[in-house]
Short mmCIF file of N, CA and C and ligand atoms in Angstrom, two decimals:
data_model
loop_
_atom_site.label_atom_id
_atom_site.label_comp_id
_atom_site.label_asym_id
_atom_site.label_seq_id
_atom_site.Cartn_x
_atom_site.Cartn_y
_atom_site.Cartn_z
N MET A 1 252.11 -41.55 115.36
CA MET A 1 251.57 -42.60 114.47
C MET A 1 250.88 -43.69 115.29
N LYS A 2 249.71 -44.07 114.86
CA LYS A 2 248.94 -45.08 115.58
C LYS A 2 249.52 -46.49 115.38
N VAL A 3 249.42 -47.31 116.42
CA VAL A 3 249.87 -48.71 116.31
C VAL A 3 248.91 -49.46 115.40
N LYS A 4 249.48 -50.13 114.40
CA LYS A 4 248.64 -50.86 113.44
C LYS A 4 248.44 -52.30 113.84
N ARG A 5 249.53 -52.89 114.34
CA ARG A 5 249.45 -54.33 114.64
C ARG A 5 250.04 -54.63 116.01
N VAL A 6 249.36 -55.50 116.74
CA VAL A 6 249.88 -55.99 118.02
C VAL A 6 250.14 -57.48 117.83
N ILE A 7 251.41 -57.85 117.95
CA ILE A 7 251.82 -59.21 117.61
C ILE A 7 252.40 -59.90 118.84
N TYR A 8 251.95 -61.11 119.10
CA TYR A 8 252.57 -61.91 120.17
C TYR A 8 253.35 -63.04 119.48
N PRO A 9 254.66 -62.86 119.30
CA PRO A 9 255.45 -63.89 118.61
C PRO A 9 256.04 -64.89 119.60
N GLY A 10 256.23 -66.12 119.13
CA GLY A 10 256.89 -67.11 120.00
C GLY A 10 256.97 -68.45 119.30
N THR A 11 257.60 -69.38 119.98
CA THR A 11 257.72 -70.72 119.42
C THR A 11 256.48 -71.56 119.75
N PHE A 12 255.94 -71.36 120.95
CA PHE A 12 254.71 -72.03 121.39
C PHE A 12 254.73 -73.53 121.13
N ASP A 13 255.75 -74.20 121.64
CA ASP A 13 255.95 -75.63 121.32
C ASP A 13 255.82 -76.51 122.58
N PRO A 14 254.66 -76.69 123.15
CA PRO A 14 253.34 -76.19 122.76
C PRO A 14 252.94 -75.00 123.62
N ILE A 15 251.77 -74.44 123.27
CA ILE A 15 251.22 -73.34 124.08
C ILE A 15 250.91 -73.85 125.49
N THR A 16 251.19 -73.01 126.48
CA THR A 16 250.92 -73.38 127.88
C THR A 16 249.95 -72.34 128.48
N ASN A 17 249.51 -72.62 129.69
CA ASN A 17 248.64 -71.65 130.37
C ASN A 17 249.38 -70.34 130.65
N GLY A 18 250.71 -70.40 130.70
CA GLY A 18 251.51 -69.17 130.88
C GLY A 18 251.37 -68.27 129.66
N HIS A 19 251.49 -68.86 128.47
CA HIS A 19 251.30 -68.09 127.23
C HIS A 19 249.87 -67.52 127.19
N LEU A 20 248.89 -68.36 127.56
CA LEU A 20 247.50 -67.92 127.50
C LEU A 20 247.25 -66.77 128.47
N ASP A 21 247.92 -66.82 129.60
CA ASP A 21 247.81 -65.75 130.59
C ASP A 21 248.28 -64.43 129.97
N ILE A 22 249.43 -64.48 129.29
CA ILE A 22 249.98 -63.27 128.65
C ILE A 22 249.04 -62.78 127.54
N LEU A 23 248.54 -63.72 126.76
CA LEU A 23 247.64 -63.38 125.65
C LEU A 23 246.37 -62.72 126.18
N ASN A 24 245.81 -63.26 127.24
CA ASN A 24 244.60 -62.66 127.82
C ASN A 24 244.87 -61.28 128.40
N ARG A 25 246.05 -61.11 128.98
CA ARG A 25 246.40 -59.77 129.49
C ARG A 25 246.53 -58.80 128.32
N ALA A 26 247.15 -59.25 127.23
CA ALA A 26 247.30 -58.38 126.05
C ALA A 26 245.92 -57.98 125.52
N LEU A 27 244.97 -58.91 125.59
CA LEU A 27 243.62 -58.60 125.08
C LEU A 27 242.86 -57.61 125.96
N THR A 28 243.34 -57.44 127.21
CA THR A 28 242.71 -56.40 128.04
C THR A 28 243.28 -55.02 127.69
N LEU A 29 244.43 -55.01 127.01
CA LEU A 29 245.07 -53.73 126.67
C LEU A 29 244.83 -53.31 125.23
N PHE A 30 244.72 -54.32 124.34
CA PHE A 30 244.62 -54.02 122.92
C PHE A 30 243.38 -54.69 122.33
N GLN A 31 242.83 -54.07 121.29
CA GLN A 31 241.60 -54.58 120.68
C GLN A 31 241.83 -55.93 119.99
N ASN A 32 242.92 -56.02 119.23
CA ASN A 32 243.21 -57.27 118.50
C ASN A 32 244.66 -57.67 118.72
N VAL A 33 244.88 -58.97 118.80
CA VAL A 33 246.25 -59.48 118.94
C VAL A 33 246.46 -60.60 117.93
N GLU A 34 247.59 -60.50 117.23
CA GLU A 34 247.97 -61.57 116.29
C GLU A 34 249.02 -62.44 116.96
N VAL A 35 248.75 -63.72 117.04
CA VAL A 35 249.77 -64.63 117.57
C VAL A 35 250.56 -65.15 116.38
N LEU A 36 251.88 -65.02 116.45
CA LEU A 36 252.73 -65.46 115.35
C LEU A 36 253.57 -66.64 115.81
N VAL A 37 253.29 -67.79 115.23
CA VAL A 37 254.02 -69.01 115.60
C VAL A 37 255.27 -69.08 114.73
N CYS A 38 256.43 -68.99 115.38
CA CYS A 38 257.68 -68.83 114.64
C CYS A 38 258.55 -70.07 114.69
N GLU A 39 259.38 -70.17 113.67
CA GLU A 39 260.45 -71.16 113.70
C GLU A 39 261.50 -70.63 114.67
N ASN A 40 262.21 -71.52 115.31
CA ASN A 40 263.32 -71.05 116.14
C ASN A 40 264.52 -71.92 115.82
N PRO A 41 265.52 -71.34 115.11
CA PRO A 41 266.65 -72.13 114.63
C PRO A 41 267.44 -72.80 115.75
N SER A 42 267.34 -72.26 116.98
CA SER A 42 268.13 -72.87 118.05
C SER A 42 267.33 -73.91 118.84
N LYS A 43 266.11 -74.20 118.41
CA LYS A 43 265.32 -75.23 119.11
C LYS A 43 264.83 -76.24 118.08
N SER A 44 264.85 -77.55 118.44
CA SER A 44 264.23 -78.51 117.51
C SER A 44 262.84 -78.84 118.04
N PRO A 45 261.83 -78.47 117.26
CA PRO A 45 260.46 -78.51 117.79
C PRO A 45 259.87 -79.91 117.90
N LEU A 46 258.95 -80.06 118.84
CA LEU A 46 258.19 -81.30 118.98
C LEU A 46 257.00 -81.27 118.04
N PHE A 47 256.31 -80.13 117.99
CA PHE A 47 255.14 -79.97 117.12
C PHE A 47 255.53 -79.14 115.89
N THR A 48 254.89 -79.43 114.76
CA THR A 48 255.14 -78.62 113.56
C THR A 48 254.49 -77.24 113.76
N LEU A 49 254.88 -76.30 112.91
CA LEU A 49 254.29 -74.95 113.00
C LEU A 49 252.77 -75.01 112.89
N GLU A 50 252.28 -75.84 111.96
CA GLU A 50 250.84 -75.94 111.75
C GLU A 50 250.14 -76.56 112.95
N GLU A 51 250.78 -77.57 113.54
CA GLU A 51 250.18 -78.19 114.75
C GLU A 51 250.12 -77.19 115.89
N ARG A 52 251.20 -76.40 116.04
CA ARG A 52 251.25 -75.41 117.11
C ARG A 52 250.16 -74.35 116.90
N LYS A 53 249.97 -73.97 115.65
CA LYS A 53 248.92 -72.98 115.31
C LYS A 53 247.54 -73.53 115.70
N ARG A 54 247.29 -74.78 115.32
CA ARG A 54 245.99 -75.38 115.61
C ARG A 54 245.73 -75.46 117.12
N LEU A 55 246.78 -75.81 117.86
CA LEU A 55 246.61 -75.93 119.32
C LEU A 55 246.28 -74.57 119.96
N ILE A 56 246.87 -73.51 119.42
CA ILE A 56 246.57 -72.16 119.95
C ILE A 56 245.13 -71.79 119.60
N GLU A 57 244.75 -72.06 118.35
CA GLU A 57 243.39 -71.71 117.93
C GLU A 57 242.37 -72.46 118.77
N GLU A 58 242.63 -73.74 119.01
CA GLU A 58 241.66 -74.53 119.79
C GLU A 58 241.64 -74.10 121.26
N SER A 59 242.79 -73.65 121.76
CA SER A 59 242.84 -73.20 123.16
C SER A 59 242.12 -71.87 123.33
N MET A 60 242.05 -71.08 122.27
CA MET A 60 241.45 -69.74 122.36
C MET A 60 240.11 -69.69 121.60
N LYS A 61 239.49 -70.84 121.43
CA LYS A 61 238.25 -70.95 120.66
C LYS A 61 237.22 -69.92 121.14
N GLY A 62 236.57 -69.27 120.19
CA GLY A 62 235.50 -68.36 120.57
C GLY A 62 235.98 -66.93 120.81
N ILE A 63 237.28 -66.72 120.78
CA ILE A 63 237.77 -65.35 120.98
C ILE A 63 238.12 -64.76 119.61
N ALA A 64 237.23 -63.90 119.15
CA ALA A 64 237.36 -63.38 117.78
C ALA A 64 238.47 -62.36 117.65
N ARG A 65 238.93 -61.82 118.77
CA ARG A 65 239.92 -60.73 118.69
C ARG A 65 241.35 -61.22 118.50
N ILE A 66 241.53 -62.54 118.40
CA ILE A 66 242.87 -63.01 118.10
C ILE A 66 242.91 -63.71 116.74
N LYS A 67 244.08 -63.62 116.13
CA LYS A 67 244.30 -64.30 114.85
C LYS A 67 245.63 -65.03 115.01
N VAL A 68 245.69 -66.28 114.58
CA VAL A 68 246.94 -67.04 114.72
C VAL A 68 247.51 -67.32 113.33
N SER A 69 248.79 -67.02 113.15
CA SER A 69 249.44 -67.32 111.86
C SER A 69 250.79 -67.96 112.12
N VAL A 70 251.28 -68.69 111.13
CA VAL A 70 252.64 -69.20 111.24
C VAL A 70 253.56 -68.24 110.49
N TYR A 71 254.80 -68.16 110.95
CA TYR A 71 255.73 -67.25 110.29
C TYR A 71 257.10 -67.89 110.17
N ARG A 72 257.60 -67.89 108.94
CA ARG A 72 258.94 -68.41 108.69
C ARG A 72 259.80 -67.24 108.27
N GLY A 73 260.86 -66.98 108.99
CA GLY A 73 261.73 -65.87 108.58
C GLY A 73 262.08 -64.99 109.76
N LEU A 74 262.76 -63.90 109.43
CA LEU A 74 263.19 -62.95 110.46
C LEU A 74 261.96 -62.18 110.95
N LEU A 75 261.78 -62.18 112.26
CA LEU A 75 260.55 -61.62 112.83
C LEU A 75 260.27 -60.18 112.40
N VAL A 76 261.29 -59.34 112.39
CA VAL A 76 261.02 -57.93 112.03
C VAL A 76 260.48 -57.80 110.61
N ASP A 77 260.79 -58.76 109.76
CA ASP A 77 260.29 -58.70 108.38
C ASP A 77 258.79 -59.01 108.29
N ALA A 78 258.22 -59.46 109.41
CA ALA A 78 256.77 -59.71 109.43
C ALA A 78 256.00 -58.38 109.46
N VAL A 79 256.74 -57.30 109.76
CA VAL A 79 256.11 -55.98 109.86
C VAL A 79 256.61 -55.12 108.71
N LYS A 80 255.68 -54.52 108.00
CA LYS A 80 256.06 -53.65 106.86
C LYS A 80 256.74 -52.39 107.37
N LYS A 81 257.69 -51.88 106.63
CA LYS A 81 258.37 -50.63 107.01
C LYS A 81 257.32 -49.50 107.10
N GLY A 82 257.41 -48.73 108.16
CA GLY A 82 256.48 -47.61 108.32
C GLY A 82 255.18 -48.00 109.00
N GLU A 83 255.03 -49.31 109.26
CA GLU A 83 253.81 -49.79 109.92
C GLU A 83 254.11 -49.94 111.41
N LYS A 84 253.53 -49.10 112.23
CA LYS A 84 253.84 -49.11 113.66
C LYS A 84 253.28 -50.40 114.29
N ALA A 85 254.17 -51.14 114.97
CA ALA A 85 253.73 -52.42 115.54
C ALA A 85 254.25 -52.60 116.96
N ILE A 86 253.54 -53.40 117.70
CA ILE A 86 253.97 -53.76 119.05
C ILE A 86 254.19 -55.26 119.09
N PHE A 87 255.31 -55.66 119.66
CA PHE A 87 255.54 -57.08 119.97
C PHE A 87 255.25 -57.27 121.45
N ILE A 88 254.46 -58.26 121.76
CA ILE A 88 254.19 -58.61 123.16
C ILE A 88 255.14 -59.74 123.54
N ARG A 89 255.77 -59.63 124.68
CA ARG A 89 256.60 -60.73 125.17
C ARG A 89 256.30 -60.93 126.65
N GLY A 90 256.48 -62.14 127.11
CA GLY A 90 256.25 -62.43 128.52
C GLY A 90 257.58 -62.40 129.27
N LEU A 91 257.53 -61.86 130.47
CA LEU A 91 258.73 -61.88 131.32
C LEU A 91 258.40 -62.68 132.56
N ARG A 92 259.15 -63.74 132.78
CA ARG A 92 258.88 -64.57 133.94
C ARG A 92 259.86 -64.29 135.06
N VAL A 93 261.07 -64.69 134.85
CA VAL A 93 262.09 -64.56 135.90
C VAL A 93 263.22 -63.68 135.36
N VAL A 94 264.11 -63.30 136.25
CA VAL A 94 265.19 -62.38 135.88
C VAL A 94 265.99 -62.94 134.70
N SER A 95 266.13 -64.27 134.67
CA SER A 95 266.95 -64.87 133.60
C SER A 95 266.34 -64.64 132.21
N ASP A 96 265.04 -64.38 132.12
CA ASP A 96 264.44 -64.04 130.82
C ASP A 96 264.92 -62.67 130.34
N PHE A 97 265.22 -61.81 131.32
CA PHE A 97 265.38 -60.40 131.01
C PHE A 97 266.50 -60.11 130.01
N GLU A 98 267.67 -60.72 130.21
CA GLU A 98 268.81 -60.39 129.37
C GLU A 98 268.54 -60.72 127.90
N TYR A 99 268.02 -61.93 127.68
CA TYR A 99 267.70 -62.37 126.32
C TYR A 99 266.63 -61.47 125.70
N GLU A 100 265.59 -61.19 126.47
CA GLU A 100 264.48 -60.39 125.96
C GLU A 100 264.92 -58.96 125.67
N LEU A 101 265.77 -58.42 126.53
CA LEU A 101 266.26 -57.05 126.33
C LEU A 101 267.08 -56.97 125.04
N GLN A 102 267.98 -57.95 124.87
CA GLN A 102 268.80 -57.99 123.65
C GLN A 102 267.93 -58.03 122.41
N MET A 103 266.91 -58.89 122.47
CA MET A 103 266.07 -59.07 121.30
C MET A 103 265.25 -57.81 121.03
N ALA A 104 264.71 -57.21 122.10
CA ALA A 104 263.88 -56.01 121.92
C ALA A 104 264.72 -54.87 121.32
N ILE A 105 265.94 -54.71 121.81
CA ILE A 105 266.79 -53.62 121.32
C ILE A 105 267.19 -53.90 119.87
N MET A 106 267.55 -55.15 119.58
CA MET A 106 267.94 -55.50 118.21
C MET A 106 266.77 -55.29 117.25
N ASN A 107 265.58 -55.75 117.64
CA ASN A 107 264.41 -55.56 116.77
C ASN A 107 264.13 -54.08 116.53
N ARG A 108 264.33 -53.28 117.56
CA ARG A 108 264.10 -51.83 117.40
C ARG A 108 265.14 -51.20 116.50
N LYS A 109 266.36 -51.74 116.56
CA LYS A 109 267.42 -51.23 115.65
C LYS A 109 267.09 -51.60 114.21
N LEU A 110 266.61 -52.84 114.02
CA LEU A 110 266.29 -53.30 112.67
C LEU A 110 265.06 -52.58 112.11
N ASN A 111 264.11 -52.28 112.99
CA ASN A 111 262.92 -51.55 112.56
C ASN A 111 262.43 -50.66 113.72
N PRO A 112 262.74 -49.36 113.65
CA PRO A 112 262.41 -48.45 114.75
C PRO A 112 260.91 -48.30 114.99
N ASP A 113 260.09 -48.81 114.08
CA ASP A 113 258.64 -48.72 114.28
C ASP A 113 258.10 -49.85 115.14
N ILE A 114 259.00 -50.74 115.59
CA ILE A 114 258.55 -51.85 116.44
C ILE A 114 258.91 -51.55 117.89
N GLU A 115 257.91 -51.58 118.74
CA GLU A 115 258.12 -51.38 120.17
C GLU A 115 257.76 -52.70 120.86
N THR A 116 258.56 -53.11 121.84
CA THR A 116 258.23 -54.36 122.56
C THR A 116 257.60 -54.01 123.90
N VAL A 117 256.51 -54.69 124.18
CA VAL A 117 255.81 -54.48 125.46
C VAL A 117 255.90 -55.79 126.25
N PHE A 118 256.38 -55.70 127.47
CA PHE A 118 256.53 -56.90 128.31
C PHE A 118 255.39 -57.00 129.31
N LEU A 119 254.88 -58.20 129.44
CA LEU A 119 253.82 -58.44 130.42
C LEU A 119 254.27 -59.57 131.35
N MET A 120 253.86 -59.48 132.59
CA MET A 120 254.22 -60.51 133.57
C MET A 120 253.02 -61.41 133.83
N PRO A 121 253.25 -62.72 133.85
CA PRO A 121 252.10 -63.62 134.07
C PRO A 121 251.74 -63.70 135.55
N ASN A 122 250.63 -64.33 135.82
CA ASN A 122 250.27 -64.69 137.19
C ASN A 122 251.42 -65.50 137.78
N GLU A 123 251.70 -65.33 139.04
CA GLU A 123 252.91 -65.95 139.62
C GLU A 123 252.91 -67.47 139.55
N GLN A 124 251.73 -68.08 139.41
CA GLN A 124 251.72 -69.55 139.31
C GLN A 124 252.38 -70.06 138.01
N TYR A 125 252.58 -69.13 137.05
CA TYR A 125 253.18 -69.55 135.77
C TYR A 125 254.63 -69.10 135.61
N ILE A 126 255.17 -68.51 136.65
CA ILE A 126 256.52 -67.94 136.58
C ILE A 126 257.57 -68.99 136.21
N PHE A 127 257.38 -70.21 136.69
CA PHE A 127 258.39 -71.24 136.42
C PHE A 127 257.96 -72.22 135.33
N LEU A 128 256.96 -71.82 134.58
CA LEU A 128 256.43 -72.72 133.55
C LEU A 128 257.01 -72.37 132.18
N SER A 129 257.45 -73.39 131.47
CA SER A 129 257.93 -73.18 130.09
C SER A 129 257.51 -74.37 129.25
N SER A 130 257.47 -74.16 127.93
CA SER A 130 257.10 -75.26 127.03
C SER A 130 258.10 -76.41 127.15
N SER A 131 259.37 -76.08 127.32
CA SER A 131 260.37 -77.16 127.38
C SER A 131 260.17 -78.00 128.64
N MET A 132 259.75 -77.34 129.72
CA MET A 132 259.50 -78.11 130.94
C MET A 132 258.28 -79.03 130.74
N VAL A 133 257.28 -78.50 130.09
CA VAL A 133 256.08 -79.31 129.79
C VAL A 133 256.48 -80.54 128.97
N ARG A 134 257.27 -80.31 127.92
CA ARG A 134 257.67 -81.44 127.05
C ARG A 134 258.44 -82.49 127.84
N ASP A 135 259.36 -82.03 128.68
CA ASP A 135 260.19 -82.98 129.45
C ASP A 135 259.35 -83.77 130.45
N ILE A 136 258.45 -83.09 131.14
CA ILE A 136 257.65 -83.77 132.17
C ILE A 136 256.71 -84.79 131.53
N VAL A 137 256.10 -84.40 130.43
CA VAL A 137 255.17 -85.31 129.76
C VAL A 137 255.90 -86.54 129.20
N LYS A 138 257.08 -86.31 128.68
CA LYS A 138 257.90 -87.40 128.14
C LYS A 138 258.07 -88.51 129.17
N PHE A 139 258.22 -88.09 130.42
CA PHE A 139 258.43 -89.07 131.48
C PHE A 139 257.16 -89.31 132.30
N LYS A 140 256.04 -89.06 131.62
CA LYS A 140 254.71 -89.39 132.15
C LYS A 140 254.33 -88.65 133.43
N GLY A 141 254.93 -87.48 133.65
CA GLY A 141 254.53 -86.65 134.80
C GLY A 141 253.20 -85.97 134.51
N ASP A 142 252.53 -85.55 135.56
CA ASP A 142 251.22 -84.90 135.38
C ASP A 142 251.39 -83.38 135.37
N ILE A 143 251.08 -82.79 134.23
CA ILE A 143 251.27 -81.35 134.07
C ILE A 143 249.94 -80.70 133.65
N SER A 144 248.84 -81.45 133.82
CA SER A 144 247.56 -81.01 133.25
C SER A 144 247.08 -79.65 133.76
N ARG A 145 247.49 -79.26 134.96
CA ARG A 145 247.11 -77.94 135.48
C ARG A 145 247.69 -76.80 134.67
N PHE A 146 248.77 -77.09 133.95
CA PHE A 146 249.52 -76.00 133.34
C PHE A 146 249.34 -75.88 131.82
N ILE A 147 248.51 -76.76 131.28
CA ILE A 147 248.33 -76.71 129.82
C ILE A 147 246.84 -76.86 129.46
N PRO A 148 246.42 -76.27 128.34
CA PRO A 148 245.04 -76.47 127.92
C PRO A 148 244.78 -77.95 127.60
N ARG A 149 243.50 -78.34 127.68
CA ARG A 149 243.12 -79.74 127.49
C ARG A 149 243.56 -80.25 126.10
N VAL A 150 243.38 -79.42 125.08
CA VAL A 150 243.75 -79.85 123.72
C VAL A 150 245.25 -80.16 123.63
N VAL A 151 246.05 -79.43 124.38
CA VAL A 151 247.50 -79.67 124.38
C VAL A 151 247.81 -80.98 125.09
N ARG A 152 247.09 -81.22 126.18
CA ARG A 152 247.31 -82.47 126.92
C ARG A 152 247.02 -83.67 126.00
N LEU A 153 245.93 -83.58 125.25
CA LEU A 153 245.57 -84.67 124.34
C LEU A 153 246.60 -84.82 123.21
N ALA A 154 247.05 -83.70 122.70
CA ALA A 154 248.04 -83.74 121.60
C ALA A 154 249.36 -84.34 122.07
N LEU A 155 249.75 -84.02 123.30
CA LEU A 155 251.00 -84.56 123.85
C LEU A 155 250.86 -86.07 124.07
N LYS A 156 249.69 -86.45 124.55
CA LYS A 156 249.44 -87.88 124.80
C LYS A 156 249.59 -88.66 123.48
N GLU A 157 249.04 -88.08 122.43
CA GLU A 157 249.10 -88.70 121.10
C GLU A 157 250.57 -88.77 120.62
N LYS A 158 251.32 -87.69 120.81
CA LYS A 158 252.73 -87.65 120.37
C LYS A 158 253.56 -88.73 121.03
N PHE A 159 253.28 -88.97 122.32
CA PHE A 159 254.12 -89.90 123.08
C PHE A 159 253.45 -91.27 123.28
N LYS A 160 252.41 -91.54 122.48
CA LYS A 160 251.67 -92.79 122.73
C LYS A 160 252.52 -94.05 122.51
N ASP A 161 253.52 -93.95 121.64
CA ASP A 161 254.38 -95.12 121.41
C ASP A 161 255.66 -95.04 122.25
N GLY A 162 255.62 -94.23 123.29
CA GLY A 162 256.81 -94.07 124.14
C GLY A 162 257.70 -92.96 123.64
N VAL A 163 258.81 -92.75 124.33
CA VAL A 163 259.72 -91.66 123.99
C VAL A 163 260.64 -92.10 122.86
N LYS A 164 260.70 -91.28 121.81
CA LYS A 164 261.62 -91.61 120.71
C LYS A 164 263.03 -91.14 121.08
N PRO A 165 264.03 -91.93 120.75
CA PRO A 165 265.40 -91.54 121.12
C PRO A 165 265.85 -90.29 120.34
P1 ADP B 1 260.49 -68.06 122.25
O1 ADP B 1 261.27 -69.20 121.66
O2 ADP B 1 260.19 -66.96 121.29
O3 ADP B 1 260.99 -67.57 123.58
P2 ADP B 1 258.29 -69.26 123.68
O4 ADP B 1 257.09 -69.94 123.11
O5 ADP B 1 259.15 -70.04 124.59
O6 ADP B 1 259.05 -68.68 122.44
O7 ADP B 1 257.81 -67.96 124.45
C1 ADP B 1 257.14 -66.92 123.80
C2 ADP B 1 256.99 -65.76 124.76
O8 ADP B 1 256.14 -66.15 125.83
C3 ADP B 1 258.30 -65.33 125.42
O9 ADP B 1 258.28 -63.93 125.61
C4 ADP B 1 258.28 -66.03 126.74
O10 ADP B 1 259.01 -65.32 127.71
C5 ADP B 1 256.80 -66.01 127.07
N1 ADP B 1 256.44 -67.10 127.95
C6 ADP B 1 256.70 -68.41 127.84
N2 ADP B 1 256.23 -69.11 128.88
C7 ADP B 1 255.66 -68.20 129.70
C8 ADP B 1 255.02 -68.26 130.97
N3 ADP B 1 254.90 -69.40 131.65
N4 ADP B 1 254.57 -67.13 131.50
C9 ADP B 1 254.73 -65.96 130.84
N5 ADP B 1 255.33 -65.81 129.67
C10 ADP B 1 255.78 -66.91 129.09
#
């Protein structure tokens, strides 16, 4: 059965150059990639789902082969039964592996038509995460090398009145 959908799911709070690296690698392998901006019950987000979607769209402007959507709910339910799909995930360091393995196996148990494909970013992004970006920006550190310009501006706007307790 042919793969119908290639989905890159994540929280993307906010998107970083590490995510973009994975997305660009996925685009060298697959014709179209859908980025799915998800809620994550174990994280309290800085940006709303819609804001995160807009930041991804603006960071990937001009690339017609991607589509960005927001998704609320259990990720496997985003794929119809019988519809062969691939989830793209990024693997940075060994500590990502256990969580990602658990999730990939569980998703496959819930829907055997979903296969997870892992991609590794350029080594300069191995230690980069959205949470690190949020923390560094909160304390006025310079992280501009690691995030798209639109994200830098959005973060500046979020923290313009200082850090909220
Ligand atoms: P989630 O809450 O689903 O882990 P994230 O937005 O943190 O959402 O990450 C989405 C995916 O992108 C995950 O597979 C994560 O490992 C990957 N990822 C995050 N940051 C990077 C990075 N710097 N380099 C490569 N992959 C990354």
